[in-house]
Backbone as a printed PyTorch tensor [residue, N CA C, xyz], in Angstrom:
tensor([[[164.2830, 107.5030, 138.1860],
         [163.2130, 106.5960, 138.5320],
         [162.1260, 107.3090, 139.3330]],

        [[162.5070, 108.2910, 140.0900],
         [161.5220, 109.0430, 140.8660],
         [160.5460, 109.7600, 139.9430]],

        [[161.0240, 110.2950, 138.8360],
         [160.1480, 111.0040, 137.9050],
         [159.1450, 110.0810, 137.2450]],

        [[159.5500, 108.8380, 136.9500],
         [158.6310, 107.8910, 136.3300],
         [157.4810, 107.5660, 137.2740]],

        [[157.7570, 107.4210, 138.5630],
         [156.7110, 107.1100, 139.5290],
         [155.7580, 108.2710, 139.6800]],

        [[156.2700, 109.4780, 139.7910],
         [155.3970, 110.6330, 139.9690],
         [154.6070, 110.9180, 138.6960]],

        [[155.1970, 110.6740, 137.5280],
         [154.4670, 110.8760, 136.2820],
         [153.3190, 109.8910, 136.1420]],

        [[153.4840, 108.6920, 136.6740],
         [152.4140, 107.6960, 136.6040],
         [151.1920, 108.1600, 137.3850]],

        [[151.3790, 108.6850, 138.5680],
         [150.2450, 109.1050, 139.3840],
         [149.7300, 110.4950, 139.0350]],

        [[150.4900, 111.2560, 138.2760],
         [150.0050, 112.5700, 137.8680],
         [148.9690, 112.4700, 136.7540]],

        [[148.9450, 111.3560, 136.0700],
         [147.9450, 111.1300, 135.0400],
         [146.6070, 110.8770, 135.7340]],

        [[145.5890, 111.6360, 135.4000],
         [144.3100, 111.5410, 136.1150],
         [143.6370, 110.1900, 135.9130]],

        [[143.7880, 109.5930, 134.7410],
         [143.1740, 108.2830, 134.5000],
         [143.8320, 107.2220, 135.3800]],

        [[145.1440, 107.2450, 135.4870],
         [145.8350, 106.2720, 136.3300],
         [145.4990, 106.4760, 137.8020]],

        [[145.3370, 107.7180, 138.2050],
         [144.9820, 108.0040, 139.5910],
         [143.5820, 107.4950, 139.9100]],

        [[142.6400, 107.6870, 138.9780],
         [141.2840, 107.1740, 139.1840],
         [141.2640, 105.6480, 139.2460]],

        [[142.0110, 104.9920, 138.3750],
         [142.0750, 103.5230, 138.3930],
         [142.6510, 103.0370, 139.7120]],

        [[143.7060, 103.6800, 140.1950],
         [144.3160, 103.2970, 141.4670],
         [143.3440, 103.4740, 142.6230]],

        [[142.6230, 104.5790, 142.6270],
         [141.6450, 104.8410, 143.6800],
         [140.5110, 103.8170, 143.6380]],

        [[139.9720, 103.5420, 142.4620],
         [138.8720, 102.5920, 142.3490],
         [139.3120, 101.1750, 142.7220]],

        [[140.5260, 100.7930, 142.3310],
         [141.0210,  99.4640, 142.7080],
         [141.1900,  99.3430, 144.2160]],

        [[141.6470, 100.4020, 144.8620],
         [141.7880, 100.3460, 146.3140],
         [140.4220, 100.2430, 146.9880]],

        [[139.4080, 100.8890, 146.4310],
         [138.0640, 100.7750, 146.9820],
         [137.4650,  99.3900, 146.7350]],

        [[137.8010,  98.7590, 145.6250],
         [137.3650,  97.3780, 145.3710],
         [137.9480,  96.4530, 146.4250]],

        [[139.2380,  96.6030, 146.6870],
         [139.8950,  95.7640, 147.7020],
         [139.3270,  96.0590, 149.0860]],

        [[139.0460,  97.3210, 149.3740],
         [138.4850,  97.6800, 150.6840],
         [137.1180,  97.0380, 150.8900]],

        [[136.2770,  97.0300, 149.8670],
         [134.9650,  96.3950, 150.0000],
         [135.0840,  94.8840, 150.1060]],

        [[136.0710,  94.3150, 149.4400],
         [136.3090,  92.8760, 149.5590],
         [136.7270,  92.5140, 150.9810]],

        [[137.6220,  93.2770, 151.5570],
         [138.0620,  93.0390, 152.9370],
         [136.9210,  93.2870, 153.9150]],

        [[136.1340,  94.3290, 153.6710],
         [134.9890,  94.6180, 154.5250],
         [134.0020,  93.4560, 154.5300]],

        [[133.7620,  92.8830, 153.3550],
         [132.8600,  91.7400, 153.2630],
         [133.3940,  90.5070, 153.9640]],

        [[134.7130,  90.3550, 153.9550],
         [135.3140,  89.2060, 154.6380],
         [135.2780,  89.3870, 156.1550]],

        [[135.4250,  90.6010, 156.6310],
         [135.4690,  90.8440, 158.0690],
         [134.0830,  90.8910, 158.7120]],

        [[133.1290,  91.4690, 158.0040],
         [131.7860,  91.6360, 158.5560],
         [130.8000,  90.8510, 157.6920]],

        [[130.6080,  89.5960, 158.0390],
         [129.7450,  88.7220, 157.2570],
         [128.2820,  89.1670, 157.2840]],

        [[127.8670,  89.8650, 158.3320],
         [126.4720,  90.2940, 158.4150],
         [126.1720,  91.4370, 157.4350]],

        [[127.1860,  92.1080, 156.9370],
         [126.9960,  93.2130, 155.9880],
         [127.4840,  92.8270, 154.5960]],

        [[127.2760,  91.6000, 154.2220],
         [127.7910,  91.1100, 152.9430],
         [127.0930,  91.7810, 151.7590]],

        [[125.8230,  92.1600, 151.9220],
         [125.1040,  92.8180, 150.8170],
         [125.7080,  94.1850, 150.5150]],

        [[126.0620,  94.9180, 151.5490],
         [126.6830,  96.2300, 151.3520],
         [128.0510,  96.0770, 150.7040]],

        [[128.8180,  95.1030, 151.1630],
         [130.1430,  94.8730, 150.6070],
         [130.0610,  94.4300, 149.1450]],

        [[129.1110,  93.5690, 148.8360],
         [128.9730,  93.0880, 147.4580],
         [128.5300,  94.2040, 146.5210]],

        [[127.6350,  95.0510, 147.0010],
         [127.1790,  96.1770, 146.1770],
         [128.3220,  97.1520, 145.9040]],

        [[129.0700,  97.4920, 146.9280],
         [130.2150,  98.3890, 146.7500],
         [131.2880,  97.7750, 145.8700]],

        [[131.5380,  96.4840, 146.0580],
         [132.5230,  95.7820, 145.2390],
         [132.1160,  95.8200, 143.7700]],

        [[130.8520,  95.5210, 143.4740],
         [130.3830,  95.5080, 142.0890],
         [130.4240,  96.9070, 141.4780]],

        [[130.0370,  97.9060, 142.2600],
         [130.0240,  99.2760, 141.7510],
         [131.4240,  99.7460, 141.3820]],

        [[132.3800,  99.5830, 142.2940],
         [133.7260, 100.0740, 142.0110],
         [134.4570,  99.2020, 140.9960]],

        [[134.1290,  97.9110, 140.9250],
         [134.7050,  97.0690, 139.8830],
         [134.2020,  97.5190, 138.5080]],

        [[132.9310,  97.9100, 138.4270],
         [132.4030,  98.4280, 137.1640],
         [133.0890,  99.7350, 136.7810]],

        [[133.3570, 100.5870, 137.7570],
         [134.0680, 101.8380, 137.4620],
         [135.4840, 101.5720, 136.9560]],

        [[136.1380, 100.5640, 137.5120],
         [137.4830, 100.2080, 137.0300],
         [137.4060,  99.7310, 135.5910]],

        [[136.4200,  98.8950, 135.2900],
         [136.2920,  98.3910, 133.9210],
         [135.9520,  99.5060, 132.9360]],

        [[135.1640, 100.4700, 133.3760],
         [134.8600, 101.6060, 132.5050],
         [136.1230, 102.4180, 132.2310]],

        [[136.9600, 102.5970, 133.2470],
         [138.1980, 103.3550, 133.0640],
         [139.1980, 102.6170, 132.1830]],

        [[139.1670, 101.2900, 132.1940],
         [140.1070, 100.5060, 131.3950],
         [139.6470, 100.3120, 129.9570]],

        [[138.4260, 100.7590, 129.6500],
         [137.8980, 100.6320, 128.2990],
         [138.7420, 101.4770, 127.3520]],

        [[139.0760, 100.9370, 126.1800],
         [139.8870, 101.7260, 125.2440],
         [139.0980, 102.9130, 124.7060]],

        [[139.8120, 103.9950, 124.4920],
         [139.1590, 105.1910, 123.9760],
         [138.9140, 105.0180, 122.4860]],

        [[137.7930, 105.5180, 122.0420],
         [137.4360, 105.4200, 120.6370],
         [137.5420, 106.7950, 120.0060]],

        [[138.2870, 106.8490, 118.9360],
         [138.4240, 108.1080, 118.2120],
         [137.2600, 108.1990, 117.2340]],

        [[136.4640, 109.2100, 117.3970],
         [135.3130, 109.4040, 116.5300],
         [135.7240, 110.3030, 115.3690]],

        [[135.8210, 109.6980, 114.2180],
         [136.1440, 110.4670, 113.0260],
         [134.8430, 110.7360, 112.2740]],

        [[134.5090, 111.9820, 112.1820],
         [133.2920, 112.3640, 111.4830],
         [133.6800, 112.8180, 110.0820]],

        [[133.1310, 112.1160, 109.1230],
         [133.4400, 112.4390, 107.7370],
         [132.1990, 113.0850, 107.1270]],

        [[132.3670, 114.3000, 106.6940],
         [131.2520, 115.0470, 106.1160],
         [131.5890, 115.3590, 104.6620]],

        [[130.7050, 114.9400, 103.8000],
         [130.8980, 115.2490, 102.3820],
         [129.8010, 116.2270, 101.9720]],

        [[130.2240, 117.3460, 101.4860],
         [129.2640, 118.3510, 101.0540],
         [129.3220, 118.4360,  99.5350]],

        [[128.1700, 118.3660,  98.9540],
         [128.0990, 118.5340,  97.5010],
         [127.2730, 119.7730,  97.2110]],

        [[127.7520, 120.5360,  96.3100],
         [127.0710, 121.7760,  95.9460],
         [126.6680, 121.6620,  94.4840]],

        [[125.3810, 121.8300,  94.2330],
         [124.8750, 121.7940,  92.8690],
         [124.6320, 123.2180,  92.4020]],

        [[125.2990, 123.5700,  91.3480],
         [125.1860, 124.9390,  90.8260],
         [124.3410, 124.9670,  89.5480]],

        [[123.4310, 124.0500,  89.3980],
         [122.5580, 124.0380,  88.2130],
         [121.4530, 125.0720,  88.3650]],

        [[121.2280, 125.8050,  87.2790],
         [120.1530, 126.8090,  87.2950],
         [119.1420, 126.4800,  86.2370]]])
């Protein structure tokens, strides 16, 4: 079980998602604690939430199909 946990965090995508989610929660707590700085908290929350959504986007495999035709007419 120890190997499964360490393998999860060794993946760079999972580590980035974990970091961004913790920053989303931190900005949410910051906004709740300091009401006078709600604009800063909301901006940080939106920014890191967008980064999480970008990381969770499915990867698209780009298959490039090239057809070459050669005409040997003289």
